């Protein structure tokens, strides 16, 4: 696979919740090393789109190809593929009954059959990178929101994923903690991690995104480099959205 | 002056004598002691059976709630829950004893099965509410790491749910302990039956029956204190 190949390819993705059409005919590609930032008004289907990528939501129609494999196929081993797709949630979703270290090593040990020593080494290394190595034995309830989200990120990284999916990772944080989480994400991008990020942080989108996807009413309305999207928005929807958020 | 009458020496003497004839004479206290052992044995084994049954049913039911799968097992679980919760425990015990295991002489086993099967229905709903009370983000986080549904249940959801329902399980055990008092009907000599046997020997209902009541009360109070302590400890720790 060359660096220009699509890591994830989304074809004619539709998602309905009952009679509600949450996504309409989404087609896009996420290439290795890209940082795709998804923006759009509330209820436009950003989360649904992101969650379809790792099948937390099952698409109503269309296909998702991950590393060339159609993961919407009934015979696809979705659990295998998910091991390579890290996900970070708005509300962290750390496991409250486990220490930080256990949160990080349980999946590598149970799923990749790493030894406790090996998994712990990687986890401690990652904890050091986000400045939380002294919190390894703490429980999630003992951490601040910003710390929890940094842990959630490195917990996903412990599986050595090919791509990281972020669903509004800073929306539940107090303003003074947003920065520390965005810093971690920026350094990930610098290490050329492939990322898909739903966020309202336009500064992050401008600075870090290789491509911005604007969604409204479940449709992909406009797509382009941050420069194109923020400096010369084409559609009226995007123009009025940017007027509101910038 | 009733209060003084209690202290009157004739009264205490009669009390002592009744105590002697009901509990000491012919080692009659052993009816209570052995009965208590039987009661506790049945309760303990039935609770264990109930927890195993309830756990399995809760997994099936909540899997059906969450994923819509396991429709047929869920259907049978529903029948079980409806029947068990819709008929008196006493009737279930009699049916098990005189119909299902009519040829068995192991009354203790019959009682354990009857109370365990009965308790399983209630424990199942306790577990299920515990599972459903866990934020669905926990399941999603587990699945997003690559755990399958069952692994996520076992490593992530269940330990938290179990912790949340521990006090309710303790209360279920207390309820069960008291319910076992009906097992004298299938000729088991439990605590209640033990007291009743003494009564039939001494023709004194007061001492043996009040004594039995006191023993139940003490055990229930000890268990309640345990549950309360557990609750407090769980509330004070977030993990
Ligand atoms: N599980 C669900 N069941 C029913 N409807 C849903 C479900 N999840 C999302 N929806 C609906 O689908 C639409 C898109 O929701 P989605 O959460 O993807 O929007 P969003 O762009 O992420 O919004 P926000 O910025 O508020 O997070 C909304 O109308 C929402 O109410
Ligand atoms: Mg959302």
Coordinates of C-alpha atoms and ligand atoms in Angstrom, one line a residue:
Chain A
X1 CA 0.0 0.0 0.0
X2 CA 1.5 3.3 -1.0
X3 CA 1.0 6.4 1.1
X4 CA -1.5 7.7 -1.4
X5 CA -3.9 4.7 -1.2
X6 CA -7.2 5.2 0.6
X7 CA -7.1 3.7 4.1
X8 CA -10.8 4.1 4.3
X9 CA -13.1 4.4 1.4
X10 CA -16.8 5.4 1.9
X11 CA -19.1 4.7 -1.0
X12 CA -22.8 5.7 -1.2
X13 CA -23.2 5.7 2.6
X14 CA -26.7 6.1 3.8
X15 CA -28.0 5.9 7.3
X16 CA -31.5 6.0 8.6
X17 CA -32.8 5.9 12.1
X18 CA -36.4 4.7 11.5
X19 CA -37.8 7.3 9.2
X20 CA -35.1 9.9 9.9
X21 CA -32.5 10.1 7.2
X22 CA -29.3 10.9 9.1
X23 CA -26.9 10.4 6.3
X24 CA -27.5 10.8 2.6
X25 CA -25.1 9.4 0.0
X26 CA -21.7 10.1 1.5
X27 CA -18.7 9.4 -0.7
X28 CA -15.2 10.1 0.5
X29 CA -11.7 8.7 1.0
X30 CA -9.4 8.9 3.9
X31 CA -5.8 8.4 2.8
X32 CA -2.9 7.3 5.0
X33 CA -1.5 10.2 7.0
X34 CA -4.4 12.5 6.3
X35 CA -6.1 14.5 9.1
X36 CA -9.7 15.0 8.0
X37 CA -11.7 17.4 10.1
X38 CA -15.5 17.1 9.9
X39 CA -17.5 20.3 10.7
X40 CA -21.1 21.2 10.5
X41 CA -24.1 22.3 12.5
X42 CA -25.6 20.2 15.3
X43 CA -27.6 17.3 14.1
X44 CA -26.0 17.3 10.7
X45 CA -24.8 13.7 11.0
X46 CA -21.1 14.2 11.9
X47 CA -21.2 11.7 14.7
X48 CA -23.2 9.2 12.8
X49 CA -20.7 9.5 9.9
X50 CA -17.8 8.9 12.2
X51 CA -19.5 6.0 14.0
X52 CA -20.3 4.4 10.7
X53 CA -16.6 4.2 9.9
X54 CA -16.0 1.6 12.6
X55 CA -19.5 0.2 12.4
X56 CA -20.7 1.4 15.8
X57 CA -23.6 2.5 13.7
X58 CA -24.5 0.0 11.0
X59 CA -24.9 1.7 7.6
X60 CA -28.4 1.4 6.0
X61 CA -26.8 1.3 2.6
X62 CA -23.4 1.7 1.0
X63 CA -20.0 0.3 1.7
X64 CA -17.0 1.1 3.9
X65 CA -13.7 -0.2 2.7
X66 CA -11.0 -0.4 5.3
X67 CA -7.6 -1.3 3.9
X68 CA -9.4 -2.5 0.9
X69 CA -11.8 -4.8 2.8
X70 CA -15.5 -4.2 2.8
X71 CA -16.2 -4.1 6.5
X72 CA -20.0 -3.8 6.0
X73 CA -19.9 -7.3 4.6
X74 CA -21.6 -9.7 6.9
X75 CA -18.6 -12.1 6.8
X76 CA -16.1 -9.4 7.7
X77 CA -14.5 -9.8 11.2
X78 CA -15.4 -6.3 12.5
X79 CA -13.7 -6.9 15.8
X80 CA -10.4 -7.5 14.0
X81 CA -10.8 -4.3 12.0
X82 CA -11.8 -2.2 15.0
X83 CA -8.5 -3.1 16.7
X84 CA -6.9 -1.0 14.0
X85 CA -9.3 1.9 14.3
X86 CA -8.9 3.8 17.6
X87 CA -11.8 5.9 18.8
X88 CA -12.0 8.8 21.2
X89 CA -15.4 9.8 22.6
X90 CA -16.8 13.1 23.8
X91 CA -17.3 11.7 27.3
X92 CA -14.0 9.8 27.4
X93 CA -15.7 6.5 28.4
X94 CA -12.8 5.3 30.5
X95 CA -13.5 2.1 32.4
X96 CA -14.1 3.4 36.0
X97 CA -13.4 0.1 37.7
X98 CA -9.9 -0.2 36.4
X99 CA -6.7 1.8 37.0
X100 CA -5.4 4.0 34.2
X101 CA -2.8 1.4 33.5
X102 CA -5.3 -1.4 33.4
X103 CA -7.5 0.7 31.1
X104 CA -4.6 0.9 28.7
X105 CA -3.3 -2.7 28.8
X106 CA -6.4 -4.7 28.9
X107 CA -7.1 -4.6 25.2
X108 CA -3.6 -5.3 24.0
X109 CA -3.3 -8.2 26.5
X110 CA -6.7 -9.8 25.7
X111 CA -6.9 -9.1 22.0
X112 CA -3.3 -9.0 20.8
X113 CA -2.1 -11.5 23.4
X114 CA 0.7 -9.3 24.6
X115 CA 2.4 -10.1 27.9
X116 CA 1.6 -7.8 30.8
X117 CA 5.2 -6.6 30.8
X118 CA 5.1 -5.8 27.1
X119 CA 1.8 -4.0 27.2
X120 CA 2.8 -2.1 30.4
X121 CA 6.0 -0.9 28.8
X122 CA 4.1 0.5 25.8
X123 CA 1.5 2.0 28.1
X124 CA 4.0 3.7 30.3
X125 CA 5.9 5.0 27.3
X126 CA 2.7 6.6 26.0
X127 CA 1.7 7.9 29.4
X128 CA 5.1 9.6 29.6
X129 CA 4.5 11.3 26.2
X130 CA 1.3 12.9 27.5
X131 CA 2.8 13.7 30.9
X132 CA 0.7 11.4 33.0
X133 CA 3.1 8.6 33.9
X134 CA 2.6 9.4 37.6
X135 CA -1.1 8.7 37.3
X136 CA -0.8 5.1 36.1
X137 CA -2.2 3.6 39.3
X138 CA -5.0 6.2 39.7
X139 CA -8.6 5.5 38.9
X140 CA -10.4 7.6 36.2
X141 CA -12.6 9.3 38.9
X142 CA -9.4 10.8 40.3
X143 CA -8.5 12.6 37.1
X144 CA -9.6 15.9 35.6
X145 CA -11.5 16.0 32.3
X146 CA -8.5 17.0 30.3
X147 CA -6.4 14.2 31.9
X148 CA -9.2 11.7 31.2
X149 CA -9.3 12.6 27.6
X150 CA -5.5 12.3 27.2
X151 CA -5.8 8.9 28.8
X152 CA -8.6 7.9 26.4
X153 CA -6.4 8.9 23.5
X154 CA -3.4 6.9 24.7
X155 CA -5.6 4.0 25.6
X156 CA -6.6 3.8 21.9
X157 CA -3.0 4.2 20.8
X158 CA -2.0 1.2 22.9
X159 CA -3.6 -0.9 20.2
X160 CA -1.3 0.7 17.6
X161 CA -4.2 1.6 15.3
X162 CA -3.9 2.6 11.7
X163 CA -6.4 5.4 12.1
X164 CA -7.8 7.4 15.0
X165 CA -11.4 8.6 15.1
X166 CA -12.3 11.5 17.3
X167 CA -15.9 12.6 18.1
X168 CA -15.8 16.0 19.6
X169 CA -13.0 15.2 22.0
X170 CA -12.9 18.6 23.6
X171 CA -16.6 19.4 23.8
X172 CA -17.2 18.1 27.3
X173 CA -14.1 19.9 28.7
X174 CA -13.7 23.0 30.7
X175 CA -12.2 25.7 28.4
X176 CA -8.8 25.7 30.2
X177 CA -8.4 21.9 29.5
X178 CA -9.1 22.1 25.8
X179 CA -5.6 23.1 25.0
X180 CA -3.8 20.1 26.6
X181 CA -6.0 17.7 24.6
X182 CA -5.6 19.5 21.3
X183 CA -1.8 19.5 21.9
X184 CA -1.8 15.7 22.1
X185 CA -3.8 15.5 18.9
X186 CA -1.5 17.9 17.1
X187 CA 1.6 15.9 18.1
X188 CA -0.2 12.8 16.8
X189 CA -0.8 14.5 13.5
X190 CA 2.8 15.5 13.4
X191 CA 3.7 11.8 13.8
X192 CA 1.6 11.3 10.6
X193 CA -1.2 9.4 12.3
X194 CA -4.2 9.1 10.1
X195 CA -7.1 11.0 11.8
X196 CA -10.7 11.8 11.4
X197 CA -11.8 14.5 13.8
X198 CA -15.3 15.8 14.4
X199 CA -14.9 19.1 16.2
X200 CA -16.1 22.6 16.7
X201 CA -12.5 23.8 17.2
X202 CA -12.1 25.8 14.0
X203 CA -8.6 26.8 15.1
X204 CA -7.6 23.2 15.2
X205 CA -9.2 22.6 11.8
X206 CA -7.3 25.5 10.2
X207 CA -4.0 24.5 11.7
X208 CA -3.9 20.8 11.6
X209 CA -6.4 19.5 9.0
X210 CA -5.2 18.3 5.6
X211 CA -8.8 18.4 4.5
X212 CA -12.0 19.7 5.9
X213 CA -15.4 18.1 5.3
X214 CA -18.5 20.3 5.8
X215 CA -21.7 18.4 6.5
X216 CA -25.3 19.7 6.8
X217 CA -28.6 17.8 6.9
X218 CA -26.8 14.5 6.6
X219 CA -25.1 15.4 3.4
X220 CA -21.5 16.2 2.6
X221 CA -21.9 19.7 1.3
X222 CA -18.4 20.9 0.8
X223 CA -14.9 19.4 1.0
X224 CA -11.5 21.0 0.6
X225 CA -8.3 22.2 2.2
X226 CA -8.7 24.4 5.3
X227 CA -7.7 27.3 3.1
X228 CA -10.5 26.6 0.6
X229 CA -13.1 25.9 3.2
X230 CA -12.4 28.9 5.5
X231 CA -11.2 31.5 3.0
X232 CA -13.4 30.8 0.0
X233 CA -16.4 28.8 1.0
X234 CA -18.5 28.1 -2.1
X235 CA -21.9 27.0 -0.7
X236 CA -24.3 29.3 1.0
X237 CA -24.8 26.7 3.8
X238 CA -21.1 26.8 4.6
X239 CA -20.9 30.6 4.4
X240 CA -23.7 31.0 6.9
X241 CA -22.3 28.3 9.2
X242 CA -18.8 29.9 9.2
X243 CA -20.4 33.3 9.8
X244 CA -21.9 31.9 13.0
X245 CA -18.9 30.0 14.4
X246 CA -16.0 32.2 13.5
Chain B
X1 CA -48.0 -1.8 88.0
X2 CA -47.2 -4.2 85.1
X3 CA -43.6 -3.2 84.9
X4 CA -43.1 -4.3 88.5
X5 CA -44.9 -7.6 87.8
X6 CA -42.2 -8.5 85.3
X7 CA -39.7 -8.2 88.0
X8 CA -41.7 -10.2 90.4
X9 CA -39.8 -13.3 91.4
X10 CA -42.6 -15.8 90.6
X11 CA -42.6 -14.5 87.0
X12 CA -38.9 -14.8 86.5
X13 CA -38.9 -18.2 88.0
X14 CA -41.7 -19.4 85.6
X15 CA -39.7 -17.9 82.7
X16 CA -36.6 -19.8 83.7
X17 CA -38.5 -23.0 84.1
X18 CA -40.1 -22.5 80.6
X19 CA -36.8 -21.8 79.1
X20 CA -35.5 -24.9 80.7
X21 CA -38.3 -27.2 79.4
X22 CA -38.3 -25.7 75.9
X23 CA -34.6 -25.5 75.2
X24 CA -32.5 -27.3 77.7
X25 CA -34.5 -30.4 78.6
X26 CA -33.7 -33.3 76.3
X27 CA -31.4 -31.0 74.5
X28 CA -34.3 -29.4 72.7
X29 CA -32.2 -26.5 71.6
X30 CA -30.7 -28.8 69.0
X31 CA -33.9 -28.6 67.1
X32 CA -33.3 -24.9 66.7
X33 CA -29.6 -25.3 66.1
X34 CA -29.9 -28.1 63.5
X35 CA -32.9 -26.3 62.0
X36 CA -30.8 -23.1 61.7
X37 CA -28.0 -25.1 59.9
X38 CA -30.6 -26.5 57.5
X39 CA -32.1 -23.1 56.9
X40 CA -28.7 -21.5 56.2
X41 CA -27.6 -24.4 54.0
X42 CA -30.7 -24.1 51.9
X43 CA -30.5 -20.3 51.7
X44 CA -26.8 -20.3 50.7
X45 CA -27.1 -23.0 48.1
X46 CA -30.3 -21.5 46.7
X47 CA -28.7 -18.1 46.5
X48 CA -25.8 -19.5 44.6
X49 CA -28.1 -21.4 42.2
X50 CA -30.2 -18.2 41.8
X51 CA -27.1 -16.1 41.0
X52 CA -25.9 -18.5 38.3
X53 CA -29.4 -18.8 36.8
X54 CA -30.1 -15.1 37.1
X55 CA -26.7 -14.2 35.6
X56 CA -27.4 -16.3 32.5
X57 CA -30.9 -15.1 32.1
X58 CA -29.8 -11.5 32.6
X59 CA -27.1 -11.9 29.9
X60 CA -29.7 -13.3 27.5
X61 CA -32.3 -10.7 28.3
X62 CA -30.0 -7.7 28.1
X63 CA -28.3 -8.9 25.0
X64 CA -31.8 -9.0 23.5
X65 CA -32.5 -5.5 24.8
X66 CA -29.2 -4.1 23.4
X67 CA -28.8 -6.0 20.1
X68 CA -32.1 -7.5 19.3
X69 CA -30.4 -10.9 19.0
X70 CA -31.2 -14.2 21.0
X71 CA -34.9 -13.9 20.3
X72 CA -35.8 -17.5 21.0
X73 CA -33.8 -17.9 24.3
X74 CA -35.2 -14.6 25.4
X75 CA -38.7 -15.9 24.7
X76 CA -38.1 -18.9 27.0
X77 CA -36.6 -16.6 29.7
X78 CA -39.7 -14.5 29.6
X79 CA -41.9 -17.5 30.2
X80 CA -39.7 -18.6 33.1
X81 CA -39.8 -15.1 34.6
X82 CA -43.6 -14.8 34.1
X83 CA -44.4 -18.2 35.6
X84 CA -42.0 -17.9 38.6
X85 CA -43.0 -14.4 39.5
X86 CA -46.6 -15.1 38.9
X87 CA -47.1 -18.1 41.2
X88 CA -46.5 -18.4 45.0
X89 CA -43.2 -19.8 46.1
X90 CA -45.0 -22.3 48.2
X91 CA -46.9 -23.7 45.2
X92 CA -43.6 -24.0 43.3
X93 CA -42.1 -25.9 46.2
X94 CA -45.0 -28.3 46.4
X95 CA -45.0 -28.9 42.6
X96 CA -41.3 -29.6 42.6
X97 CA -41.6 -31.9 45.6
X98 CA -44.8 -33.8 44.7
X99 CA -44.7 -33.8 40.9
X100 CA -41.3 -33.1 39.4
X101 CA -39.2 -35.0 42.0
X102 CA -41.9 -37.1 43.5
X103 CA -39.6 -40.1 43.6
X104 CA -36.7 -38.3 45.2
X105 CA -35.9 -38.7 48.9
X106 CA -33.4 -35.9 48.9
X107 CA -35.7 -33.2 50.3
X108 CA -32.9 -30.8 50.8
X109 CA -32.0 -30.9 47.2
X110 CA -35.6 -30.3 46.2
X111 CA -35.8 -27.3 48.5
X112 CA -32.5 -25.9 47.1
X113 CA -33.7 -26.3 43.6
X114 CA -37.1 -24.8 44.3
X115 CA -35.8 -21.8 46.1
X116 CA -32.9 -21.4 43.7
X117 CA -35.1 -21.5 40.6
X118 CA -37.4 -19.1 42.3
X119 CA -34.7 -16.7 43.3
X120 CA -33.1 -16.9 39.9
X121 CA -36.1 -15.0 38.4
X122 CA -35.6 -12.1 40.8
X123 CA -31.9 -12.1 40.6
X124 CA -32.2 -12.0 36.8
X125 CA -34.1 -8.8 36.9
X126 CA -31.7 -7.4 39.5
X127 CA -28.7 -8.2 37.2
X128 CA -30.5 -6.9 34.2
X129 CA -31.3 -3.6 35.7
X130 CA -27.7 -3.4 36.8
X131 CA -26.5 -4.1 33.2
X132 CA -28.9 -1.6 31.8
X133 CA -27.8 1.1 34.3
X134 CA -24.2 1.0 32.9
X135 CA -23.7 3.9 30.5
X136 CA -23.8 2.7 26.9
X137 CA -20.6 4.5 26.3
X138 CA -18.8 1.7 28.2
X139 CA -20.1 -0.9 25.7
X140 CA -19.1 1.4 22.8
X141 CA -15.6 2.0 24.2
X142 CA -15.1 -1.7 24.6
X143 CA -16.3 -2.5 21.2
X144 CA -14.3 0.3 19.6
X145 CA -11.1 -1.3 21.1
X146 CA -12.0 -4.5 19.3
X147 CA -13.6 -6.5 22.1
X148 CA -16.6 -8.6 20.9
X149 CA -19.9 -8.2 22.6
X150 CA -19.4 -11.0 25.1
X151 CA -15.8 -9.9 26.0
X152 CA -17.1 -6.4 26.6
X153 CA -19.8 -7.7 28.8
X154 CA -17.4 -9.8 30.8
X155 CA -14.5 -7.4 31.2
X156 CA -16.2 -4.1 31.2
X157 CA -20.0 -4.0 31.8
X158 CA -20.5 -7.0 34.2
X159 CA -17.9 -6.0 36.8
X160 CA -19.5 -2.5 37.1
X161 CA -23.0 -3.9 37.0
X162 CA -22.2 -6.5 39.6
X163 CA -20.8 -3.9 42.0
X164 CA -23.9 -1.8 41.5
X165 CA -26.3 -4.6 42.3
X166 CA -24.4 -6.1 45.3
X167 CA -26.7 -4.5 47.9
X168 CA -29.8 -5.6 46.0
X169 CA -28.4 -9.2 45.9
X170 CA -27.8 -9.0 49.6
X171 CA -31.5 -8.0 50.1
X172 CA -32.6 -10.8 47.9
X173 CA -30.6 -13.2 50.1
X174 CA -32.5 -11.8 53.2
X175 CA -35.8 -12.3 51.5
X176 CA -34.9 -15.9 50.5
X177 CA -33.8 -16.7 54.0
X178 CA -37.2 -15.8 55.3
X179 CA -39.0 -17.6 52.5
X180 CA -37.3 -20.9 53.3
X181 CA -39.5 -21.0 56.4
X182 CA -42.1 -22.8 54.3
X183 CA -39.9 -25.8 53.6
X184 CA -41.4 -27.6 56.6
X185 CA -44.2 -28.4 54.2
X186 CA -42.0 -30.9 52.4
X187 CA -40.9 -32.5 55.7
X188 CA -37.6 -30.6 56.0
X189 CA -36.6 -29.7 59.6
X190 CA -35.5 -26.2 59.2
X191 CA -35.4 -23.5 61.9
X192 CA -39.2 -22.9 61.7
X193 CA -40.0 -26.5 61.8
X194 CA -37.6 -27.0 64.6
X195 CA -39.4 -24.5 66.8
X196 CA -42.7 -26.0 65.8
X197 CA -41.5 -29.5 66.9
X198 CA -40.6 -28.1 70.3
X199 CA -44.0 -26.5 70.6
X200 CA -45.7 -29.8 69.9
X201 CA -43.6 -31.4 72.6
X202 CA -44.0 -28.8 75.3
X203 CA -47.4 -27.5 74.4
X204 CA -46.0 -24.1 75.0
X205 CA -46.2 -21.9 71.8
X206 CA -44.6 -18.8 73.3
X207 CA -41.0 -19.7 74.0
X208 CA -40.3 -21.8 70.9
X209 CA -42.0 -19.6 68.4
X210 CA -40.7 -16.3 69.8
X211 CA -37.3 -18.0 70.1
X212 CA -37.5 -18.9 66.4
X213 CA -38.6 -15.4 65.5
X214 CA -35.7 -14.0 67.5
X215 CA -33.1 -16.2 65.7
X216 CA -34.4 -15.1 62.3
X217 CA -34.4 -11.5 63.4
X218 CA -30.9 -11.6 64.6
X219 CA -29.6 -13.2 61.4
X220 CA -31.6 -10.8 59.2
X221 CA -30.2 -7.8 61.3
X222 CA -26.7 -9.1 60.9
X223 CA -27.2 -9.5 57.1
X224 CA -28.8 -6.1 56.9
X225 CA -25.9 -4.5 58.7
X226 CA -23.6 -6.2 56.2
X227 CA -25.6 -4.9 53.2
X228 CA -25.6 -1.4 54.6
X229 CA -21.9 -1.4 55.2
X230 CA -21.4 -2.7 51.7
X231 CA -23.6 0.0 50.3
X232 CA -21.7 2.7 52.2
X233 CA -18.4 1.4 51.1
X234 CA -19.5 1.2 47.5
X235 CA -20.9 4.7 47.6
X236 CA -17.6 6.1 48.9
X237 CA -15.5 4.5 46.2
X238 CA -16.0 5.3 42.6
X239 CA -14.2 2.2 41.5
Ligands
LIG1 N1 -29.3 6.3 17.8 C1 -30.1 7.2 17.2 N2 -31.4 7.0 17.1 C2 -32.2 7.9 16.5 N3 -31.7 9.0 15.9 C3 -30.4 9.3 16.0 C4 -29.5 8.4 16.6 N4 -28.3 8.9 16.6 C5 -28.4 10.1 15.9 N5 -29.7 10.3 15.6 C6 -30.2 11.5 14.8 O1 -29.5 11.6 13.6 C7 -29.2 12.9 13.3 C8 -27.7 13.1 13.2 O2 -27.2 13.0 14.5 P1 -25.6 13.1 14.8 O3 -25.4 12.8 16.2 O4 -24.8 12.3 13.8 O5 -25.4 14.7 14.6 P2 -24.1 15.5 14.9 O6 -23.7 16.3 13.7 O7 -23.0 14.7 15.5 O8 -24.6 16.6 16.0 P3 -23.9 17.2 17.2 O9 -23.0 18.3 16.7 O10 -25.0 17.7 18.0 O11 -23.1 16.1 17.9 C9 -29.8 13.8 14.4 O12 -31.1 14.2 13.9 C10 -30.0 12.8 15.5 O13 -31.1 13.1 16.3
LIG2 MG1 -22.2 14.5 17.5

